[in-house]
XYZ file of C-alpha atoms in Angstrom:
143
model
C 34.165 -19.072 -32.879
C 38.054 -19.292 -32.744
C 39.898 -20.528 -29.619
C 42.619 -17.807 -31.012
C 43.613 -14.685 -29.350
C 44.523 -11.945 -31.917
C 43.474 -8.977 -33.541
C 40.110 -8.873 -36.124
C 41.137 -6.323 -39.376
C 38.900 -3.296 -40.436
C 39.458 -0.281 -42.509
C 37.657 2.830 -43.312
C 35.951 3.935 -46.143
C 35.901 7.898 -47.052
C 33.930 9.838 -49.503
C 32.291 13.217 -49.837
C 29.459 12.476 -47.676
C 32.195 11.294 -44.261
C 34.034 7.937 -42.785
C 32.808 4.990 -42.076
C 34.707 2.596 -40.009
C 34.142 -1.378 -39.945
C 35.331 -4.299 -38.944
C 33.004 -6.916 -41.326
C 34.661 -10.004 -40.352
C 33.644 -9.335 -36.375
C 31.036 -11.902 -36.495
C 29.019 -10.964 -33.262
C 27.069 -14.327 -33.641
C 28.352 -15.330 -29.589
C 27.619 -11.843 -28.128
C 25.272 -11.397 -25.314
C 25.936 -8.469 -23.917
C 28.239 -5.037 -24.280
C 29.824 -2.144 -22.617
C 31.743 0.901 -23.060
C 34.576 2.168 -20.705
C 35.353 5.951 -20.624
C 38.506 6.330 -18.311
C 38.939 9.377 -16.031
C 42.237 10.174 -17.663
C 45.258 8.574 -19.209
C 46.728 7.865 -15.509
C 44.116 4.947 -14.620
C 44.684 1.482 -15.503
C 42.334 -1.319 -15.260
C 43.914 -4.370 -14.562
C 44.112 -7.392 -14.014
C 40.626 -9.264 -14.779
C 40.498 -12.895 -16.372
C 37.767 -15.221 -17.117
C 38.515 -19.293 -17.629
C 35.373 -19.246 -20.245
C 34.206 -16.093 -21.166
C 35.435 -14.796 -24.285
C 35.841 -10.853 -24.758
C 36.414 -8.928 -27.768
C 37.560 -4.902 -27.547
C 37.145 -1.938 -29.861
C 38.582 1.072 -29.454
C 35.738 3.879 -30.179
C 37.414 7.430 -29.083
C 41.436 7.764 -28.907
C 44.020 4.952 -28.118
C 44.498 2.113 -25.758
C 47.167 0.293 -24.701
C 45.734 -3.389 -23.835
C 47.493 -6.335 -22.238
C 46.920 -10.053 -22.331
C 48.591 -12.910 -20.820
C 47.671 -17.079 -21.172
C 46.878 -17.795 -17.528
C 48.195 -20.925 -16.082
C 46.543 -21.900 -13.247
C 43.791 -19.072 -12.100
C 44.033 -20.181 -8.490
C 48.026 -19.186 -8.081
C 49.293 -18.240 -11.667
C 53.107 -17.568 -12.586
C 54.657 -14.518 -12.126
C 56.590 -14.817 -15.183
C 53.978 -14.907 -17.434
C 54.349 -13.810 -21.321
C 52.792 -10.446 -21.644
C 51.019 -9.986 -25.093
C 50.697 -6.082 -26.006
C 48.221 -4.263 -28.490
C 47.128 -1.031 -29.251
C 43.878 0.035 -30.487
C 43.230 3.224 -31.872
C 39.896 4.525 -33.114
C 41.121 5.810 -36.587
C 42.387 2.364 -37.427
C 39.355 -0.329 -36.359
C 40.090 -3.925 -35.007
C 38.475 -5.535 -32.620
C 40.845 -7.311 -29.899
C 39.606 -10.755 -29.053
C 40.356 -12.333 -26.324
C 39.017 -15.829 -25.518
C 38.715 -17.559 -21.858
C 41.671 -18.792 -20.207
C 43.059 -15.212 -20.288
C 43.554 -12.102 -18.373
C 43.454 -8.485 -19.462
C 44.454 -5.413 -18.288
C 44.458 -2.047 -19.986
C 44.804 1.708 -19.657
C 43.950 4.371 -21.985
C 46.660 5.971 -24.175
C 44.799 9.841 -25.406
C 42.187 11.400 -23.150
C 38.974 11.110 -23.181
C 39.217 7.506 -24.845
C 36.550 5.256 -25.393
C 36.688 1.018 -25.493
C 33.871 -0.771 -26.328
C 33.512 -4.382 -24.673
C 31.483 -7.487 -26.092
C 31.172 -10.488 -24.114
C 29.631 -14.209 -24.465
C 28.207 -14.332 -20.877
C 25.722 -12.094 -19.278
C 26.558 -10.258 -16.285
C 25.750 -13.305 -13.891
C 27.445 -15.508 -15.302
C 30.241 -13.789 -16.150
C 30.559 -12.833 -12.372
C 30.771 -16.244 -11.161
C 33.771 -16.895 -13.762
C 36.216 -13.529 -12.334
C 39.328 -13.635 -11.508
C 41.233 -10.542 -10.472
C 44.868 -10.205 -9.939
C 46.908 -7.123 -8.871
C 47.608 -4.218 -11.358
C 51.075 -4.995 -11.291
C 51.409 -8.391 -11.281
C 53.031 -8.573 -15.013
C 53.638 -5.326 -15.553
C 55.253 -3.030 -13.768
C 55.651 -0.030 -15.719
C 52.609 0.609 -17.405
């Protein structure tokens, strides 16, 4: 597994018979668990959650999101002046987002009734005991 944040390529394939979407080189070797997050509506964002080991990796199922990252610096009082990485992920063109520990994320959907898939490295204890949260608008102010 790569210690680099960035975004994992797919494509579709189409035919007579439908779509399919993929991402082939998501090698899900290190996942123990997975998620999906359905926002209310476009107005809610989730943010800002960081883990110092866990590794994430988002896919955007349904619609468009608008997804955040920044390097952390120290987890107990980290800069405010932080670089803010930003990606979108949209369901008709797969990637998978990963994001390894030592970062926080924070994300809000772009078209209703979106859908993000998460897959993590830790299971839900453990990943618990490695949380950090920091306010929504710590980095970002406009979102």
């Amino acid at each position: 597994m790569t210690s680099n944040m960035g975004l994992i390529k797919g494509n579709n394939f189409t035919d007579d018979r439908g779509t399919v979407h993929f991402v082939n080189d998501f090698s899900m070797e290190s996942v123990v668990r997975l998620y999906e997050i359905s926002p209310k509506d476009t107005s809610i964002i989730r943010a800002w959650q960081a883990h110092k080991e866990e590794c994430k990796w988002f896919y955007c199922t349904k619609g468009s999101f608008k997804v955040n990252v920044v390097k952390i610096d120290d987890f107990d009082n980290p800069s405010e002046d932080l670089t803010v990485n930003s990606f979108e992920l949209n369901a008709s063109h797969p990637e998978v987002l990963f994001i390894p520990g030592g970062y926080a994320n924070g994300f809000k959907a772009i078209s209703e009734n979106s859908k993000l898939m998460v897959f993590s490295n830790f299971g839900l204890d453990a990943s618990k005991q490695d949380d950090y949260r920091y306010d929504t608008n710590k980095w970002i102010k406009n979102w």
